Amino acid sequence: PTYTPDQATVTEDHSLTVHYVGAPKNPADNRQNSHWTREVTIDKVTGKTITSTNWVTTDSYVPVDTPKIAGYTPDKSVVDKPTVRTNQEVTVIYDADAQKAKVAYIDDKTGKTLKTDSLTGVTNAKSGYTTADSIKTYQALGYKLVSDDTKGAEIVFDNEDGKDQSYTVHFIHDTITVDPENPGKGSAVYPDGTDKAGLTDTVDRTISYKMSDGSKAPASVKDSLTFTASKEIDKVTGEVLSTEWSKNQDFKDVVSPDVTGYTPRVKTVSNKNVAHDAQNIDVVVIYDADAQKAKVAYIDDKTGQTIETKTLTGVSNAHSGYSTISTIKDLENKGYKLVSDDTTGSEIVFDNDDKTDQAYAVHLAHRTSVVTPNDPKNPVNGNDMTDDLTKKVHQTIKYVELSGKQAAKSNVQTLTFGRSATVDLVDGTVLSYTDWDGPKSTKAVKSPKVKGFVPDKKIVPAQSYKATDADKVITVAYKAVKKAVPAQTPKAPAKKPAIPVKAPKAVKTAEPAKTISIKESAQAQDQLPQTGEDNSKAAFGLGLASILGGIGILGAFKRKKKEN
C-alpha cells in the first residue's frame, strides 16, 4: 500500500535552540535535541489510518541559564524547558550595562587637576571622546604632555559594572628659551625683559682726549660691547626660570694717538673682562705738553760774533712770555741797529717739535754817528776829539827894525780848519774822516805906522792856506827915515824851510768844520808909504832884507826844533 506522508511519519526529531545576541562576543547557541515517536495503525485495504498514538519522547529539555557576560544584562536570565513538540528557538538578548568614565588632566608641577571630563555610556560602547582636543588646548596654554592613559585613542567603555573607568592625562609646564634672535612671542605669557631689547645689553665706551693746555685734542673714540641673554620661561606662568648672559668680553685696546709735542698720560686704554651689566665706561686721556727749548742769538753782523744768547724753556705750544723787543732796544741803546729779526718782534711761542730746538737769529749792525768840531765828544767813550777834528794854521806878521828891535806888535792871524769823523757807536772807533774844510785866507793887513820909520811893505795881502800848511811868519822891516838913496831892487828873502806837520789821526766826520775867524794881534797902519819914499829908501830895504832873511831862517829853525 501507499502511505500518506502523515501515515509514514512516525518519528520526529525536534530541538530547542537558545540564541544569544547583544554582546560583543555572544555565547554559542545552546541546542537541546528530542526524538519523538508514535505508532500508526493503517488499514491495509483502505489505507486509512485506523489509530495513531501520541507522540512521545524519551528525551527531555532542561532549563538553560543565560551565561553571564560582564557588563551586560540578558533579558532572560534562564530559558525554561519547552513543553511542546516543535522546534523552538529562543533568543536571549544581552543589553549593555550603563558605564562611566572620567578623564582627569593633571598639572604635575602643581599637583593640581586642571579639569576632569566625565563620560557616560554603556559597556563596550565607544564614547566618541578623545583627549586630543584638550591636550591641544593645554599645550596652547604652555603645557607639555607627559603621559596620557588613553594614548590618544577614543575611550571605549569597559564592562566593569562595579567600577568607573578612570583616565589621567599628565602635563608639565613647557618652557621656552628666548634670545635676541627669538624673542618672546606666541601664546606663552612673556614677562618684561624677554623682548629683543630686554635680551640685549650694550656697554658703551667713550675715550675722550684732552690737552692740558686747552689746545685742540684728537677726536673721541667710541665703541661698544653687545651682550645677549637666553632666558628659560615657564610657558604656563610666564615665570623666568633661568637667565644666562653671554660671557664677559674685552674691549679692544686703544693706543692713544700721537700728537706731536705732547705725551698722553695713558699710552693704551685697556678695558678687560667687562660684564653685561657693567656701567658705561668713560675714559679721559690727558695729554701733557712736552718740554721745549728755544734759543735767540743776537748776532753782530760786523764781527760775525754772537753778542748774547737767550735760552728759553717751556712746553709745546706755550707762550714763552719773551720777545726780542726789550733786548733789541737795549742793544740799540748800545749803538746797534736792527738788520733782521726772525721773530719779527712777536712773542716766541714754543713749537711741538721734540727733536729740534727752536732757533732764532737777530742780526744787528753797528750804527754810526758823525762827530763835528762843534761837538767833539766821542759818543761812546766820551773822549774829546777836538785835536782830531780841528787844526789851526798861524800866520804871524812881525814888525822889526833893521837892528832887530821890534818896531810894532806882531799881527797874528789864526785860521781854524775843521773836519767830521764817523764814529762806530758800538765800540767808539773812528771809521772815517771827511776832508778838511778850506782853503781859507787871512785878511790883508796894513803895516802899522811907526814914527820915524818906514815899513818895507805897506800892506801884507791876504794869504791862502790849507789845513796841511805849516804856520807862517811874515816880517815887515822898518827903517829909519833918512835922506833918499837910490832904490835897489831888494833881493828876495831866502825861502823858509818847510816845517813838517804831523798827520792827524783819521777821525770820521760828517759836518763841515766851523770856520774860525782870523784874528789879528796888531792893527796895521792905515797909510801906505809913498812911491818917492820907497825909492829914497831902496838901499835901506835891500840891507834890511838880508837881515830879516836871516832872522826868518833862525825863527823857522827854532820853531822846527821846538816842534820836533
Coordinates of N, CA and C in Angstrom, one line a residue, residues 292-296 309-315 320 322:
Q292 N 110.1 122.0 25.8 CA 110.6 122.5 24.6 C 111.7 123.6 25.0
K293 N 112.6 123.8 24.0 CA 113.6 124.8 24.2 C 113.6 125.7 23.0
A294 N 114.0 127.0 23.2 CA 114.2 127.9 22.1 C 115.4 128.8 22.5
K295 N 116.2 129.1 21.5 CA 117.3 130.0 21.6 C 117.2 131.2 20.7
V296 N 117.5 132.3 21.2 CA 117.6 133.5 20.4 C 119.0 134.0 20.5
T309 N 123.1 135.2 23.9 CA 122.1 134.2 23.5 C 121.1 134.1 24.6
K310 N 119.9 134.1 24.3 CA 118.8 133.9 25.3 C 118.2 132.5 25.1
T311 N 118.3 131.7 26.2 CA 117.8 130.3 26.1 C 116.4 130.3 26.9
L312 N 115.4 129.8 26.2 CA 114.1 129.8 26.8 C 113.7 128.3 26.9
T313 N 113.0 128.1 28.0 CA 112.4 126.7 28.2 C 110.9 126.8 28.5
G314 N 110.2 125.8 28.0 CA 108.8 125.8 28.2 C 108.2 124.5 27.7
V315 N 107.0 124.5 27.3 CA 106.3 123.3 26.8 C 105.7 123.6 25.5
S320 N 106.0 131.8 25.5 CA 107.2 131.9 26.3 C 107.2 133.2 27.2
Y322 N 108.4 135.9 26.2 CA 109.6 136.6 25.8 C 109.5 137.1 24.4

